[in-house]
């Protein structure tokens, strides 16, 4: 619902630079610590600052204030949407221009803080919900006549990934090793991946549990979603190609995924709701929803070689996804699979209709046949050692910008 916390002209007494991802209308949650106070705790981003909720809790009406002293957001998320909305409104009031209840002593500079994965992630599902991405990959490997598999427009296809290797932005990852089948070879070889890739995705975080055997209706699915984060599903394409038949991704994916440190709530995203692509054929009844279920979230990917400035290689948008989060969650539970607070679901690669909106190097270079030329004249088909990837996301409407920060990571050489 749209309320006073969404007013485009609302201002904070905290200095919020022009173009900041974190105006007073956003108020995303994260986990942070500082050198002088090393215990992890809950904070809210505002401009370049973090509001320390452990300290500010005494000014909030929430009954269990200990949730803000936790090392993860799970206990707070489990309190439910009514509590989340109440806290959001009270934080908005505390930070609004002219309010003197709290002052700068409740704030910490983001540059002085260490940020952590804000969620204790129980299970992680990765979907495959961009028609453009699925079609592009299908054309490359199966041809135009068989680009989409027969089930693709009937179910939100997904697989269960590895939660333990999801890392927070700023964490470097080593190039993975594994089995690969070189072209025209008779037997596989073992070694570092030579086709390291990215996947531009977003993830949503489950904020409400279900019992084993229960299902979530698509129409009510957003009641179970706390918020969203940027997500980079790093992919070793050569390892993936050899291993994925018949059971799907494994070692080519689970060596690491990167998330942004701030969780932007569904409440903050309310003004940016839009309709998704038309779905044909009509989904089965359990996947049908009313009203717009997509969000206009602009997405950007930059590649930064060692010693060079970042170079934008992709501009896409979350609204391109064929299957919505509501449909993904409904399908996840239709067989009775239970949800736990903190579960994470990623969207799958988000590609758009034009080449510059393709969300992976696999597509941007068309399986390595059309290299990207960088500012120094060098080229990339896939990532080289010490390349850094920077993903950004934001919504913008009527002069209001709501951002997600960054999901950044560097690929280091393989460990020996």
Tab-separated table of C-alpha atoms in Angstrom:
chain	number	residue	atom	x	y	z
A	1	UNK	CA	0.000	0.000	0.000
A	2	UNK	CA	1.146	3.541	-0.787
A	3	UNK	CA	1.358	5.721	2.342
A	4	UNK	CA	3.288	8.678	3.737
A	5	UNK	CA	6.578	6.733	3.680
A	6	UNK	CA	6.448	6.862	-0.123
A	7	UNK	CA	6.058	10.630	-0.545
A	8	UNK	CA	8.554	11.614	-3.278
A	9	UNK	CA	9.233	15.001	-1.670
A	10	UNK	CA	9.820	13.683	1.873
A	11	UNK	CA	13.222	14.687	3.301
A	12	UNK	CA	15.369	13.512	6.193
A	13	UNK	CA	17.384	15.511	8.724
A	14	UNK	CA	20.201	13.141	7.738
A	15	UNK	CA	22.126	14.406	4.724
A	16	UNK	CA	21.166	12.301	1.697
A	17	UNK	CA	23.205	13.180	-1.412
A	18	UNK	CA	21.449	13.639	-4.733
A	19	UNK	CA	21.109	10.302	-6.487
A	20	UNK	CA	21.690	8.245	-3.341
A	21	UNK	CA	20.309	4.704	-3.308
A	22	UNK	CA	19.130	5.223	0.257
A	23	UNK	CA	16.709	8.124	0.701
A	24	UNK	CA	14.216	8.166	3.554
A	25	UNK	CA	11.680	6.406	1.311
A	26	UNK	CA	13.898	3.298	1.130
A	27	UNK	CA	15.144	2.301	4.627
A	28	UNK	CA	16.659	-1.107	3.736
A	29	UNK	CA	17.878	-3.452	6.458
A	30	UNK	CA	21.373	-4.850	6.901
A	31	UNK	CA	23.786	-6.278	9.461
A	32	UNK	CA	26.899	-4.307	10.415
A	33	UNK	CA	29.662	-3.889	12.971
A	34	UNK	CA	32.282	-1.238	13.735
A	35	UNK	CA	35.805	-1.333	15.159
A	36	UNK	CA	34.720	0.239	18.440
A	37	UNK	CA	31.611	-1.972	18.678
A	38	UNK	CA	32.517	-5.278	16.993
A	39	UNK	CA	29.344	-7.220	17.681
A	40	UNK	CA	27.063	-7.599	14.673
A	41	UNK	CA	23.710	-5.834	14.855
A	42	UNK	CA	20.841	-4.548	12.711
A	43	UNK	CA	21.005	-1.239	10.900
A	44	UNK	CA	19.070	0.723	8.309
A	45	UNK	CA	20.796	2.584	5.460
A	46	UNK	CA	20.056	6.302	5.097
A	47	UNK	CA	22.245	8.285	2.712
A	48	UNK	CA	25.890	7.462	3.481
A	49	UNK	CA	24.929	6.566	7.048
A	50	UNK	CA	23.586	3.597	8.980
A	51	UNK	CA	20.969	4.072	11.669
A	52	UNK	CA	21.935	1.742	14.530
A	53	UNK	CA	18.645	0.020	15.380
A	54	UNK	CA	20.047	-1.588	18.508
A	55	UNK	CA	20.513	1.928	19.839
A	56	UNK	CA	17.338	3.408	18.337
A	57	UNK	CA	15.109	0.509	19.489
A	58	UNK	CA	14.112	2.335	22.674
A	59	UNK	CA	12.231	4.825	20.488
A	60	UNK	CA	10.278	2.110	18.669
A	61	UNK	CA	7.073	0.447	19.871
A	62	UNK	CA	8.119	-3.050	18.800
A	63	UNK	CA	7.645	-5.456	21.719
A	64	UNK	CA	10.765	-7.577	21.200
A	65	UNK	CA	13.574	-5.058	20.841
A	66	UNK	CA	16.207	-7.797	21.072
A	67	UNK	CA	15.670	-8.622	17.383
A	68	UNK	CA	17.805	-5.575	16.558
A	69	UNK	CA	20.760	-6.988	18.532
A	70	UNK	CA	20.786	-10.131	16.405
A	71	UNK	CA	23.529	-11.092	13.942
A	72	UNK	CA	20.899	-11.802	11.259
A	73	UNK	CA	17.500	-10.398	10.264
A	74	UNK	CA	15.613	-13.696	10.581
A	75	UNK	CA	14.028	-13.014	13.984
A	76	UNK	CA	12.822	-9.597	12.868
A	77	UNK	CA	11.504	-10.931	9.559
A	78	UNK	CA	9.550	-13.636	11.401
A	79	UNK	CA	7.494	-11.000	13.247
A	80	UNK	CA	5.302	-10.449	10.186
A	81	UNK	CA	4.194	-7.759	7.794
A	82	UNK	CA	2.147	-5.800	10.327
A	83	UNK	CA	5.200	-5.332	12.561
A	84	UNK	CA	7.433	-4.541	9.568
A	85	UNK	CA	5.078	-1.809	8.390
A	86	UNK	CA	4.766	-0.325	11.881
A	87	UNK	CA	8.557	-0.207	12.313
A	88	UNK	CA	8.972	1.306	8.847
A	89	UNK	CA	6.521	4.097	9.668
A	90	UNK	CA	8.200	4.829	13.006
A	91	UNK	CA	11.672	4.878	11.424
A	92	UNK	CA	10.376	7.216	8.735
A	93	UNK	CA	9.079	9.572	11.442
A	94	UNK	CA	12.324	9.421	13.459
A	95	UNK	CA	14.401	10.282	10.402
A	96	UNK	CA	12.047	12.879	8.915
A	97	UNK	CA	13.136	16.468	8.557
A	98	UNK	CA	12.360	18.415	11.747
A	99	UNK	CA	12.184	15.412	14.087
A	100	UNK	CA	14.558	15.839	17.051
A	101	UNK	CA	13.896	12.571	18.917
A	102	UNK	CA	17.246	11.136	17.841
A	103	UNK	CA	20.432	12.762	16.533
A	104	UNK	CA	23.664	11.975	14.713
A	105	UNK	CA	24.953	9.929	17.655
A	106	UNK	CA	22.619	7.147	16.483
A	107	UNK	CA	24.346	7.042	13.098
A	108	UNK	CA	27.434	5.274	11.780
A	109	UNK	CA	29.212	6.160	8.539
A	110	UNK	CA	28.879	3.270	6.086
A	111	UNK	CA	32.574	3.731	5.278
A	112	UNK	CA	33.393	2.990	8.946
A	113	UNK	CA	31.277	-0.171	9.097
A	114	UNK	CA	31.733	-3.767	8.034
A	115	UNK	CA	28.682	-5.234	6.315
A	116	UNK	CA	27.683	-8.892	6.397
A	117	UNK	CA	25.216	-11.256	4.765
A	118	UNK	CA	22.070	-10.042	6.545
A	119	UNK	CA	20.199	-13.352	6.393
A	120	UNK	CA	20.803	-16.779	7.860
A	121	UNK	CA	20.020	-18.579	4.606
A	122	UNK	CA	18.427	-21.969	5.103
A	123	UNK	CA	17.679	-23.082	1.551
A	124	UNK	CA	18.372	-21.451	-1.793
A	125	UNK	CA	16.464	-21.947	-5.043
A	126	UNK	CA	17.570	-20.536	-8.380
A	127	UNK	CA	14.901	-20.048	-11.025
A	128	UNK	CA	15.193	-19.703	-14.808
A	129	UNK	CA	12.511	-17.120	-15.462
A	130	UNK	CA	13.721	-14.827	-18.269
A	131	UNK	CA	12.262	-15.848	-21.619
A	132	UNK	CA	14.953	-13.882	-23.434
A	133	UNK	CA	17.760	-15.633	-21.531
A	134	UNK	CA	16.247	-19.094	-21.897
A	135	UNK	CA	15.663	-18.492	-25.610
A	136	UNK	CA	19.184	-17.198	-26.206
A	137	UNK	CA	20.775	-20.162	-24.457
A	138	UNK	CA	18.430	-22.566	-26.219
A	139	UNK	CA	19.312	-21.149	-29.650
A	140	UNK	CA	23.036	-21.496	-28.906
A	141	UNK	CA	22.845	-25.125	-27.869
A	142	UNK	CA	19.707	-26.546	-29.520
A	143	UNK	CA	18.852	-24.221	-32.408
A	144	UNK	CA	15.942	-21.814	-33.010
A	145	UNK	CA	13.370	-24.545	-33.551
A	146	UNK	CA	13.976	-26.041	-30.112
A	147	UNK	CA	15.059	-22.991	-28.125
A	148	UNK	CA	12.569	-23.319	-25.251
A	149	UNK	CA	11.949	-26.691	-23.647
A	150	UNK	CA	8.290	-27.865	-23.758
A	151	UNK	CA	7.715	-27.155	-20.044
A	152	UNK	CA	9.191	-23.639	-19.958
A	153	UNK	CA	5.999	-21.607	-20.509
A	154	UNK	CA	3.996	-23.816	-18.155
A	155	UNK	CA	6.134	-23.822	-14.986
A	156	UNK	CA	8.722	-21.536	-13.368
A	157	UNK	CA	11.712	-23.856	-13.872
A	158	UNK	CA	14.226	-23.903	-11.012
A	159	UNK	CA	16.795	-25.946	-9.120
A	160	UNK	CA	18.002	-26.095	-5.533
A	161	UNK	CA	21.457	-24.547	-5.091
A	162	UNK	CA	24.030	-24.362	-2.324
A	163	UNK	CA	23.287	-21.776	0.395
A	164	UNK	CA	26.644	-22.176	2.162
A	165	UNK	CA	28.634	-20.540	-0.645
A	166	UNK	CA	26.529	-17.379	-0.959
A	167	UNK	CA	28.792	-14.462	0.005
A	168	UNK	CA	28.292	-10.756	0.644
A	169	UNK	CA	29.381	-8.049	-1.785
A	170	UNK	CA	33.111	-7.368	-1.637
A	171	UNK	CA	34.073	-11.010	-1.121
A	172	UNK	CA	36.575	-12.283	-3.694
A	173	UNK	CA	36.169	-15.768	-5.172
A	174	UNK	CA	38.774	-18.143	-6.575
A	175	UNK	CA	38.343	-19.494	-10.081
A	176	UNK	CA	36.786	-22.960	-9.661
A	177	UNK	CA	38.322	-26.193	-10.886
A	178	UNK	CA	36.527	-29.231	-12.216
A	179	UNK	CA	36.011	-31.599	-15.124
A	180	UNK	CA	35.605	-30.175	-18.629
A	181	UNK	CA	35.123	-31.790	-22.023
A	182	UNK	CA	37.178	-29.828	-24.582
A	183	UNK	CA	35.764	-29.543	-28.130
A	184	UNK	CA	36.418	-32.651	-30.221
A	185	UNK	CA	38.053	-34.437	-27.258
A	186	UNK	CA	37.485	-38.110	-26.476
A	187	UNK	CA	37.734	-37.757	-22.684
A	188	UNK	CA	37.279	-35.025	-20.073
A	189	UNK	CA	40.148	-33.076	-18.541
A	190	UNK	CA	40.548	-31.572	-15.071
A	191	UNK	CA	41.588	-27.999	-14.327
A	192	UNK	CA	40.518	-24.393	-13.729
A	193	UNK	CA	37.471	-23.144	-15.601
A	194	UNK	CA	38.369	-21.147	-18.705
A	195	UNK	CA	34.820	-19.893	-19.258
A	196	UNK	CA	34.030	-17.980	-16.083
A	197	UNK	CA	30.754	-16.107	-16.367
A	198	UNK	CA	28.276	-14.002	-14.448
A	199	UNK	CA	24.516	-14.090	-14.210
A	200	UNK	CA	22.664	-10.862	-13.470
A	201	UNK	CA	19.901	-11.817	-11.059
A	202	UNK	CA	17.843	-10.576	-8.156
A	203	UNK	CA	16.845	-12.604	-5.130
A	204	UNK	CA	13.926	-12.426	-2.746
A	205	UNK	CA	14.043	-13.412	0.905
A	206	UNK	CA	11.289	-15.469	2.548
A	207	UNK	CA	9.933	-13.839	5.703
A	208	UNK	CA	7.226	-16.297	6.696
A	209	UNK	CA	7.431	-20.035	7.285
A	210	UNK	CA	5.000	-22.764	6.244
A	211	UNK	CA	4.432	-26.303	7.487
A	212	UNK	CA	5.426	-29.329	5.446
A	213	UNK	CA	2.501	-30.166	3.184
A	214	UNK	CA	1.136	-26.620	3.029
A	215	UNK	CA	1.015	-24.615	-0.188
A	216	UNK	CA	1.217	-20.874	-0.840
A	217	UNK	CA	-1.366	-19.416	-3.196
A	218	UNK	CA	0.123	-17.185	-5.898
A	219	UNK	CA	-2.327	-14.434	-4.971
A	220	UNK	CA	-1.013	-14.337	-1.373
A	221	UNK	CA	2.641	-15.115	-2.129
A	222	UNK	CA	3.933	-11.595	-1.465
A	223	UNK	CA	2.815	-11.948	2.164
A	224	UNK	CA	5.691	-14.450	2.454
A	225	UNK	CA	8.334	-12.191	0.862
A	226	UNK	CA	10.256	-9.802	3.124
A	227	UNK	CA	12.398	-8.049	0.548
A	228	UNK	CA	14.865	-8.208	-2.325
A	229	UNK	CA	18.627	-8.125	-2.966
A	230	UNK	CA	20.968	-8.068	-5.955
A	231	UNK	CA	22.365	-11.502	-6.833
A	232	UNK	CA	25.288	-12.579	-9.027
A	233	UNK	CA	25.117	-16.279	-9.835
A	234	UNK	CA	28.745	-16.821	-10.902
A	235	UNK	CA	28.933	-19.665	-13.426
A	236	UNK	CA	31.742	-21.847	-14.778
A	237	UNK	CA	30.269	-22.570	-18.197
A	238	UNK	CA	32.705	-25.295	-19.272
A	239	UNK	CA	32.223	-27.243	-16.039
A	240	UNK	CA	28.464	-26.661	-16.238
A	241	UNK	CA	28.214	-27.878	-19.841
A	242	UNK	CA	29.859	-31.231	-19.042
A	243	UNK	CA	28.012	-31.945	-15.795
A	244	UNK	CA	24.465	-30.627	-16.183
A	245	UNK	CA	22.954	-33.615	-18.037
A	246	UNK	CA	20.856	-35.224	-16.629
A	247	UNK	CA	20.390	-33.552	-13.217
A	248	UNK	CA	21.213	-29.897	-13.864
A	249	UNK	CA	23.745	-27.426	-12.397
A	250	UNK	CA	26.176	-28.601	-9.726
A	251	UNK	CA	29.875	-27.661	-9.415
A	252	UNK	CA	29.633	-25.107	-12.205
A	253	UNK	CA	27.430	-22.989	-9.924
A	254	UNK	CA	27.925	-23.801	-6.250
A	255	UNK	CA	31.453	-22.414	-5.793
A	256	UNK	CA	29.973	-19.004	-5.015
A	257	UNK	CA	27.155	-16.495	-5.473
A	258	UNK	CA	27.300	-12.815	-4.469
A	259	UNK	CA	24.517	-10.800	-2.824
A	260	UNK	CA	24.252	-7.119	-1.970
A	261	UNK	CA	24.348	-6.333	1.774
A	262	UNK	CA	21.034	-4.447	2.036
A	263	UNK	CA	17.550	-5.982	1.905
A	264	UNK	CA	15.094	-3.583	0.270
A	265	UNK	CA	11.633	-4.319	1.628
A	266	UNK	CA	8.571	-4.985	-0.479
A	267	UNK	CA	6.976	-1.967	1.205
A	268	UNK	CA	9.680	0.324	-0.189
A	269	UNK	CA	9.158	-1.057	-3.699
A	270	UNK	CA	5.385	-0.481	-3.758
A	271	UNK	CA	5.458	2.651	-5.992
A	272	UNK	CA	7.396	0.811	-8.691
A	273	UNK	CA	5.012	-2.045	-9.329
A	274	UNK	CA	4.325	-2.719	-13.031
A	275	UNK	CA	2.803	-5.427	-15.202
A	276	UNK	CA	5.091	-8.201	-16.406
A	277	UNK	CA	5.155	-9.729	-19.888
A	278	UNK	CA	1.964	-11.213	-21.283
A	279	UNK	CA	1.875	-14.929	-20.553
A	280	UNK	CA	0.724	-17.286	-23.284
A	281	UNK	CA	-0.531	-19.937	-22.851
A	282	UNK	CA	-2.472	-18.935	-19.763
A	283	UNK	CA	-0.826	-20.483	-16.703
A	284	UNK	CA	-2.661	-23.159	-14.757
A	285	UNK	CA	-4.989	-21.796	-12.039
A	286	UNK	CA	-2.520	-22.210	-9.157
A	287	UNK	CA	-0.121	-19.827	-10.938
A	288	UNK	CA	-2.657	-17.149	-11.813
A	289	UNK	CA	-2.573	-13.732	-10.104
A	290	UNK	CA	-4.434	-10.447	-10.397
A	291	UNK	CA	-2.880	-7.023	-10.752
A	292	UNK	CA	0.698	-6.093	-11.610
A	293	UNK	CA	3.286	-8.404	-10.042
A	294	UNK	CA	6.520	-7.161	-11.620
A	295	UNK	CA	8.714	-4.250	-10.497
A	296	UNK	CA	10.485	-1.627	-12.589
A	297	UNK	CA	14.028	-2.161	-11.289
A	298	UNK	CA	16.808	-0.914	-13.556
A	299	UNK	CA	19.879	-3.133	-13.501
A	300	UNK	CA	23.456	-2.448	-14.554
A	301	UNK	CA	26.573	-4.624	-14.804
A	302	UNK	CA	30.120	-3.280	-15.058
A	303	UNK	CA	33.327	-5.195	-15.706
A	304	UNK	CA	36.536	-3.810	-14.182
A	305	UNK	CA	39.861	-5.337	-15.242
A	306	UNK	CA	42.777	-4.902	-12.846
A	307	UNK	CA	44.071	-1.315	-13.068
A	308	UNK	CA	41.245	0.005	-15.263
A	309	UNK	CA	38.020	1.890	-14.595
A	310	UNK	CA	34.753	-0.072	-14.564
A	311	UNK	CA	33.048	-0.397	-17.950
A	312	UNK	CA	29.294	-0.932	-18.257
A	313	UNK	CA	28.564	-4.085	-20.256
A	314	UNK	CA	24.854	-4.605	-19.566
A	315	UNK	CA	21.700	-2.594	-18.839
A	316	UNK	CA	18.629	-4.679	-18.079
A	317	UNK	CA	15.440	-4.537	-15.989
A	318	UNK	CA	13.741	-6.865	-13.502
A	319	UNK	CA	10.385	-6.251	-15.217
A	320	UNK	CA	11.498	-8.375	-18.182
A	321	UNK	CA	11.093	-11.611	-16.202
A	322	UNK	CA	8.356	-13.849	-17.612
A	323	UNK	CA	7.565	-15.546	-14.284
A	324	UNK	CA	6.900	-13.317	-11.258
A	325	UNK	CA	8.126	-13.859	-7.704
A	326	UNK	CA	4.556	-14.727	-6.710
A	327	UNK	CA	4.419	-17.479	-9.312
A	328	UNK	CA	7.868	-18.747	-8.380
A	329	UNK	CA	6.928	-19.074	-4.718
A	330	UNK	CA	3.572	-20.678	-5.509
A	331	UNK	CA	5.275	-23.261	-7.697
A	332	UNK	CA	8.002	-23.857	-5.098
A	333	UNK	CA	5.339	-24.924	-2.579
A	334	UNK	CA	2.685	-26.525	-4.798
A	335	UNK	CA	3.958	-30.002	-3.892
A	336	UNK	CA	3.898	-29.231	-0.162
A	337	UNK	CA	7.535	-28.129	0.126
A	338	UNK	CA	7.806	-26.087	3.321
A	339	UNK	CA	9.325	-22.607	3.566
A	340	UNK	CA	11.513	-21.307	6.373
A	341	UNK	CA	12.224	-17.703	7.289
A	342	UNK	CA	15.488	-16.802	5.597
A	343	UNK	CA	15.081	-19.013	2.538
A	344	UNK	CA	16.351	-17.274	-0.586
A	345	UNK	CA	15.035	-17.542	-4.135
A	346	UNK	CA	16.960	-16.089	-7.078
A	347	UNK	CA	15.314	-15.008	-10.305
A	348	UNK	CA	17.598	-16.590	-12.848
A	349	UNK	CA	19.523	-14.489	-15.364
A	350	UNK	CA	17.638	-11.296	-16.251
A	351	UNK	CA	18.040	-10.594	-19.961
A	352	UNK	CA	16.093	-8.118	-22.036
A	353	UNK	CA	15.150	-7.863	-25.724
A	354	UNK	CA	18.339	-6.137	-26.937
A	355	UNK	CA	21.918	-7.375	-26.927
A	356	UNK	CA	23.082	-4.719	-24.453
A	357	UNK	CA	20.458	-6.022	-21.994
A	358	UNK	CA	21.694	-9.625	-21.968
A	359	UNK	CA	22.546	-10.599	-18.387
A	360	UNK	CA	25.478	-12.979	-18.940
A	361	UNK	CA	28.748	-13.007	-20.861
A	362	UNK	CA	27.552	-16.214	-22.504
A	363	UNK	CA	24.904	-14.108	-24.253
A	364	UNK	CA	26.791	-10.808	-24.530
A	365	UNK	CA	29.606	-12.555	-26.439
A	366	UNK	CA	27.296	-15.153	-27.990
A	367	UNK	CA	29.114	-18.130	-26.543
A	368	UNK	CA	32.511	-16.500	-27.010
A	369	UNK	CA	32.166	-15.735	-30.733
A	370	UNK	CA	31.660	-11.944	-30.381
A	371	UNK	CA	34.187	-10.563	-27.851
A	372	UNK	CA	33.596	-7.407	-25.821
A	373	UNK	CA	36.250	-4.732	-26.435
A	374	UNK	CA	37.366	-2.874	-23.299
A	375	UNK	CA	38.667	0.678	-22.927
A	376	UNK	CA	42.318	-0.344	-23.255
A	377	UNK	CA	41.654	-2.316	-26.427
A	378	UNK	CA	41.740	-5.714	-24.755
A	379	UNK	CA	38.846	-8.111	-25.237
A	380	UNK	CA	36.764	-10.453	-23.136
A	381	UNK	CA	34.704	-13.470	-24.032
A	382	UNK	CA	34.667	-14.737	-20.455
A	383	UNK	CA	36.243	-13.428	-17.244
A	384	UNK	CA	39.984	-13.365	-16.697
A	385	UNK	CA	41.737	-13.576	-13.324
A	386	UNK	CA	41.448	-10.371	-11.250
A	387	UNK	CA	38.424	-9.120	-13.191
A	388	UNK	CA	35.852	-7.460	-10.935
A	389	UNK	CA	32.106	-7.484	-11.605
A	390	UNK	CA	29.911	-4.710	-10.184
A	391	UNK	CA	26.132	-5.095	-10.256
A	392	UNK	CA	23.802	-2.225	-9.383
A	393	UNK	CA	20.027	-1.881	-9.233
A	394	UNK	CA	17.606	0.964	-8.626
A	395	UNK	CA	14.026	2.136	-9.171
A	396	UNK	CA	13.291	5.678	-10.324
A	397	UNK	CA	9.972	7.462	-10.708
A	398	UNK	CA	8.660	11.015	-10.163
A	399	UNK	CA	12.076	12.170	-8.949
A	400	UNK	CA	12.312	9.363	-6.369
A	401	UNK	CA	15.174	6.856	-6.534
A	402	UNK	CA	15.267	3.656	-4.459
A	403	UNK	CA	18.475	1.659	-4.799
A	404	UNK	CA	19.930	-1.687	-3.773
A	405	UNK	CA	23.590	-0.697	-3.447
A	406	UNK	CA	26.075	-3.021	-5.145
A	407	UNK	CA	26.896	-6.697	-5.520
A	408	UNK	CA	30.615	-6.692	-6.245
A	409	UNK	CA	33.138	-9.494	-6.493
A	410	UNK	CA	36.547	-10.263	-8.019
A	411	UNK	CA	37.663	-13.517	-9.598
A	412	UNK	CA	41.033	-14.568	-8.191
A	413	UNK	CA	43.292	-17.246	-9.696
A	414	UNK	CA	42.476	-20.845	-8.806
A	415	UNK	CA	43.886	-22.201	-5.582
A	416	UNK	CA	46.626	-24.784	-6.053
